[in-house]
Amino acid sequence: MPSTPRYTGPAIAFHWLLALALFGLFGMGLYMTGLSMSPTRLKLYNWHKWAGVTVLALSFLRLAWRLTHRPPADVAMPAWQARAAHAAHVALYVLFFAVPLAGWAYSSAAGFPVVWFGVLPLPDLVAPNRELAEAIKPLHWILAYTMAAIVVVHVAGAIKHQLVDRDGLLRRMWPGRA
């Protein structure tokens, strides 16, 4: 495989930390919404909100890092693939913010404040309003499923580059030494 320039250590750490957090959040969201009202469901909702706010904070840090540190040069690929990869990355960055903000707005509108890790009360994004909450709830769901779909395509593209193209693209973001 050809040698490919790598992302910086912090960029790699942000990538994989957010990947693990998003995977866990999506799974927790699927699981908790299927539970009947119980202390376990309430606990999971709080954990989900805490993790969502953490993802939001990490997303700000990741974006700041990305804006101040140029990524390595792209590997050679057809123009349509480069455009598709760029569009997927832009969409993911937008969704890194939109999904947790929609969840936070839903929680605020539903009258359930977000208290980060049970210690730091965060301001409501909107005033409590049952109708607004019912309008925002499906938005959070749609945005989360959209992100999940883009992540699946992103992973499929990385696997294709690794197994079919054998162009070393995956090594650019893989933890550890190249």
mmCIF file of C-alpha atoms in Angstrom:
data_model
loop_
_atom_site.group_PDB
_atom_site.id
_atom_site.type_symbol
_atom_site.label_atom_id
_atom_site.label_comp_id
_atom_site.label_asym_id
_atom_site.label_seq_id
_atom_site.Cartn_x
_atom_site.Cartn_y
_atom_site.Cartn_z
ATOM 1 C CA MET A 1 0.000 0.000 0.000
ATOM 2 C CA PRO A 2 1.251 3.481 -0.773
ATOM 3 C CA SER A 3 2.336 5.728 2.071
ATOM 4 C CA THR A 4 -0.334 8.291 2.929
ATOM 5 C CA PRO A 5 -0.047 11.379 5.110
ATOM 6 C CA ARG A 6 -1.859 11.056 8.431
ATOM 7 C CA TYR A 7 -4.156 13.291 10.424
ATOM 8 C CA THR A 8 -2.772 14.812 13.619
ATOM 9 C CA GLY A 9 -3.039 12.903 16.897
ATOM 10 C CA PRO A 10 -5.760 15.200 18.291
ATOM 11 C CA ALA A 11 -7.773 14.929 15.051
ATOM 12 C CA ILE A 12 -7.577 11.128 15.259
ATOM 13 C CA ALA A 13 -8.550 11.194 18.952
ATOM 14 C CA PHE A 14 -11.540 13.468 18.270
ATOM 15 C CA HIS A 15 -12.637 11.232 15.384
ATOM 16 C CA TRP A 16 -12.613 7.983 17.344
ATOM 17 C CA LEU A 17 -13.915 9.470 20.589
ATOM 18 C CA LEU A 18 -16.891 10.962 18.766
ATOM 19 C CA ALA A 19 -17.386 7.743 16.787
ATOM 20 C CA LEU A 20 -17.613 5.700 19.997
ATOM 21 C CA ALA A 21 -19.831 8.277 21.694
ATOM 22 C CA LEU A 22 -22.209 8.480 18.735
ATOM 23 C CA PHE A 23 -22.423 4.710 18.451
ATOM 24 C CA GLY A 24 -23.240 4.456 22.164
ATOM 25 C CA LEU A 25 -25.715 7.337 22.064
ATOM 26 C CA PHE A 26 -27.583 5.883 19.097
ATOM 27 C CA GLY A 27 -27.787 2.457 20.731
ATOM 28 C CA MET A 28 -28.871 3.949 24.039
ATOM 29 C CA GLY A 29 -31.491 6.064 22.269
ATOM 30 C CA LEU A 30 -32.936 3.013 20.532
ATOM 31 C CA TYR A 31 -32.969 1.015 23.754
ATOM 32 C CA MET A 32 -34.347 3.644 26.132
ATOM 33 C CA THR A 33 -37.242 4.689 23.918
ATOM 34 C CA GLY A 34 -38.497 1.108 23.952
ATOM 35 C CA LEU A 35 -38.649 0.941 27.756
ATOM 36 C CA SER A 36 -41.771 1.547 29.763
ATOM 37 C CA MET A 37 -41.686 4.399 32.264
ATOM 38 C CA SER A 38 -39.351 3.327 35.046
ATOM 39 C CA PRO A 39 -36.375 4.562 37.066
ATOM 40 C CA THR A 40 -34.105 2.806 34.545
ATOM 41 C CA ARG A 41 -35.677 4.679 31.631
ATOM 42 C CA LEU A 42 -35.333 8.021 33.444
ATOM 43 C CA LYS A 43 -31.705 7.244 34.308
ATOM 44 C CA LEU A 44 -30.928 6.350 30.686
ATOM 45 C CA TYR A 45 -32.593 9.540 29.435
ATOM 46 C CA ASN A 46 -30.369 11.563 31.752
ATOM 47 C CA TRP A 47 -27.253 9.668 30.655
ATOM 48 C CA HIS A 48 -28.295 10.175 27.027
ATOM 49 C CA LYS A 49 -28.632 13.925 27.597
ATOM 50 C CA TRP A 50 -25.273 14.093 29.407
ATOM 51 C CA ALA A 51 -23.566 12.220 26.599
ATOM 52 C CA GLY A 52 -25.317 14.396 23.994
ATOM 53 C CA VAL A 53 -24.061 17.589 25.628
ATOM 54 C CA THR A 54 -20.594 16.033 25.835
ATOM 55 C CA VAL A 55 -20.738 15.225 22.110
ATOM 56 C CA LEU A 56 -21.769 18.828 21.472
ATOM 57 C CA ALA A 57 -18.787 20.120 23.467
ATOM 58 C CA LEU A 58 -16.397 17.689 21.743
ATOM 59 C CA SER A 59 -17.833 18.756 18.390
ATOM 60 C CA PHE A 60 -16.949 22.382 19.118
ATOM 61 C CA LEU A 61 -13.425 21.321 20.064
ATOM 62 C CA ARG A 62 -13.139 19.117 16.987
ATOM 63 C CA LEU A 63 -14.347 21.889 14.696
ATOM 64 C CA ALA A 64 -11.936 24.368 16.282
ATOM 65 C CA TRP A 65 -9.096 21.903 15.748
ATOM 66 C CA ARG A 66 -10.139 21.264 12.150
ATOM 67 C CA LEU A 67 -10.374 24.987 11.360
ATOM 68 C CA THR A 68 -6.892 25.624 12.726
ATOM 69 C CA HIS A 69 -5.120 22.513 11.389
ATOM 70 C CA ARG A 70 -5.154 21.555 7.728
ATOM 71 C CA PRO A 71 -5.943 17.919 6.986
ATOM 72 C CA PRO A 72 -3.445 15.829 5.027
ATOM 73 C CA ALA A 73 -3.632 15.874 1.238
ATOM 74 C CA ASP A 74 -6.362 13.717 -0.225
ATOM 75 C CA VAL A 75 -5.547 10.335 -1.665
ATOM 76 C CA ALA A 76 -6.135 9.988 -5.390
ATOM 77 C CA MET A 77 -9.727 9.106 -6.197
ATOM 78 C CA PRO A 78 -12.300 9.949 -8.862
ATOM 79 C CA ALA A 79 -13.733 13.465 -8.571
ATOM 80 C CA TRP A 80 -17.234 12.197 -7.776
ATOM 81 C CA GLN A 81 -15.869 10.221 -4.812
ATOM 82 C CA ALA A 82 -13.968 13.241 -3.515
ATOM 83 C CA ARG A 83 -17.126 15.375 -3.792
ATOM 84 C CA ALA A 84 -19.221 12.693 -2.085
ATOM 85 C CA ALA A 85 -16.683 12.341 0.740
ATOM 86 C CA HIS A 86 -16.577 16.114 1.207
ATOM 87 C CA ALA A 87 -20.384 16.336 1.258
ATOM 88 C CA ALA A 88 -20.591 13.498 3.797
ATOM 89 C CA HIS A 89 -18.023 15.179 6.047
ATOM 90 C CA VAL A 90 -19.825 18.526 5.887
ATOM 91 C CA ALA A 91 -23.142 16.815 6.643
ATOM 92 C CA LEU A 92 -21.621 14.979 9.598
ATOM 93 C CA TYR A 93 -20.185 18.181 11.038
ATOM 94 C CA VAL A 94 -23.589 19.873 10.731
ATOM 95 C CA LEU A 95 -25.272 16.888 12.377
ATOM 96 C CA PHE A 96 -22.693 16.794 15.210
ATOM 97 C CA PHE A 97 -24.321 20.052 16.293
ATOM 98 C CA ALA A 98 -27.893 19.684 15.031
ATOM 99 C CA VAL A 99 -28.677 16.340 16.699
ATOM 100 C CA PRO A 100 -27.685 17.283 20.274
ATOM 101 C CA LEU A 101 -29.151 20.786 19.926
ATOM 102 C CA ALA A 102 -32.465 19.321 18.742
ATOM 103 C CA GLY A 103 -32.410 16.894 21.677
ATOM 104 C CA TRP A 104 -31.641 19.705 24.110
ATOM 105 C CA ALA A 105 -34.412 21.860 22.605
ATOM 106 C CA TYR A 106 -36.837 18.937 22.862
ATOM 107 C CA SER A 107 -35.919 18.360 26.502
ATOM 108 C CA SER A 108 -36.328 22.077 27.241
ATOM 109 C CA ALA A 109 -39.675 22.295 25.462
ATOM 110 C CA ALA A 110 -40.884 19.164 27.263
ATOM 111 C CA GLY A 111 -40.067 20.837 30.589
ATOM 112 C CA PHE A 112 -37.170 18.553 31.510
ATOM 113 C CA PRO A 113 -34.047 20.622 32.148
ATOM 114 C CA VAL A 114 -30.636 19.328 31.177
ATOM 115 C CA VAL A 115 -28.338 19.028 34.183
ATOM 116 C CA TRP A 116 -24.956 17.946 32.855
ATOM 117 C CA PHE A 117 -23.747 14.939 34.845
ATOM 118 C CA GLY A 118 -26.379 15.807 37.442
ATOM 119 C CA VAL A 119 -24.239 18.761 38.589
ATOM 120 C CA LEU A 120 -24.275 21.639 36.093
ATOM 121 C CA PRO A 121 -27.735 22.931 35.170
ATOM 122 C CA LEU A 122 -27.765 24.140 31.585
ATOM 123 C CA PRO A 123 -30.123 26.851 30.371
ATOM 124 C CA ASP A 124 -33.261 25.853 28.534
ATOM 125 C CA LEU A 125 -32.909 26.449 24.803
ATOM 126 C CA VAL A 126 -36.644 27.154 24.530
ATOM 127 C CA ALA A 127 -39.425 27.777 27.019
ATOM 128 C CA PRO A 128 -41.512 24.771 28.037
ATOM 129 C CA ASN A 129 -44.184 24.242 25.410
ATOM 130 C CA ARG A 130 -45.889 20.885 24.861
ATOM 131 C CA GLU A 131 -46.766 21.559 21.192
ATOM 132 C CA LEU A 132 -43.221 22.642 20.411
ATOM 133 C CA ALA A 133 -41.872 19.568 22.182
ATOM 134 C CA GLU A 134 -44.044 17.315 20.046
ATOM 135 C CA ALA A 135 -42.803 19.116 16.920
ATOM 136 C CA ILE A 136 -39.116 18.862 17.902
ATOM 137 C CA LYS A 137 -39.201 15.219 19.036
ATOM 138 C CA PRO A 138 -39.395 13.753 15.510
ATOM 139 C CA LEU A 139 -36.774 16.251 14.315
ATOM 140 C CA HIS A 140 -34.246 14.851 16.815
ATOM 141 C CA TRP A 141 -35.121 11.339 15.658
ATOM 142 C CA ILE A 142 -34.865 12.198 11.944
ATOM 143 C CA LEU A 143 -31.540 13.977 12.397
ATOM 144 C CA ALA A 144 -30.129 11.074 14.454
ATOM 145 C CA TYR A 145 -31.175 8.499 11.845
ATOM 146 C CA THR A 146 -29.779 10.707 9.073
ATOM 147 C CA MET A 147 -26.459 10.855 10.904
ATOM 148 C CA ALA A 148 -26.502 7.082 11.397
ATOM 149 C CA ALA A 149 -27.116 6.563 7.666
ATOM 150 C CA ILE A 150 -24.263 8.893 6.711
ATOM 151 C CA VAL A 151 -21.976 7.142 9.205
ATOM 152 C CA VAL A 152 -22.820 3.776 7.600
ATOM 153 C CA VAL A 153 -21.922 5.188 4.166
ATOM 154 C CA HIS A 154 -18.746 6.759 5.632
ATOM 155 C CA VAL A 155 -17.662 3.420 7.124
ATOM 156 C CA ALA A 156 -18.526 1.576 3.903
ATOM 157 C CA GLY A 157 -16.383 4.041 1.948
ATOM 158 C CA ALA A 158 -13.459 3.564 4.340
ATOM 159 C CA ILE A 159 -13.763 -0.225 4.044
ATOM 160 C CA LYS A 160 -13.940 0.035 0.249
ATOM 161 C CA HIS A 161 -10.769 2.122 0.210
ATOM 162 C CA GLN A 162 -9.052 -0.399 2.479
ATOM 163 C CA LEU A 163 -10.134 -3.646 0.825
ATOM 164 C CA VAL A 164 -10.801 -2.731 -2.815
ATOM 165 C CA ASP A 165 -8.672 0.318 -3.616
ATOM 166 C CA ARG A 166 -5.894 -0.563 -1.146
ATOM 167 C CA ASP A 167 -4.869 3.086 -1.180
ATOM 168 C CA GLY A 168 -3.982 3.460 2.502
ATOM 169 C CA LEU A 169 -6.802 5.910 3.184
ATOM 170 C CA LEU A 170 -7.867 4.163 6.386
ATOM 171 C CA ARG A 171 -4.367 4.479 7.879
ATOM 172 C CA ARG A 172 -4.728 8.282 7.789
ATOM 173 C CA MET A 173 -7.248 8.164 10.641
ATOM 174 C CA TRP A 174 -6.311 4.881 12.335
ATOM 175 C CA PRO A 175 -4.983 5.229 15.896
ATOM 176 C CA GLY A 176 -1.349 4.391 16.573
ATOM 177 C CA ARG A 177 1.623 4.623 14.302
ATOM 178 C CA ALA A 178 1.330 4.209 10.543
#
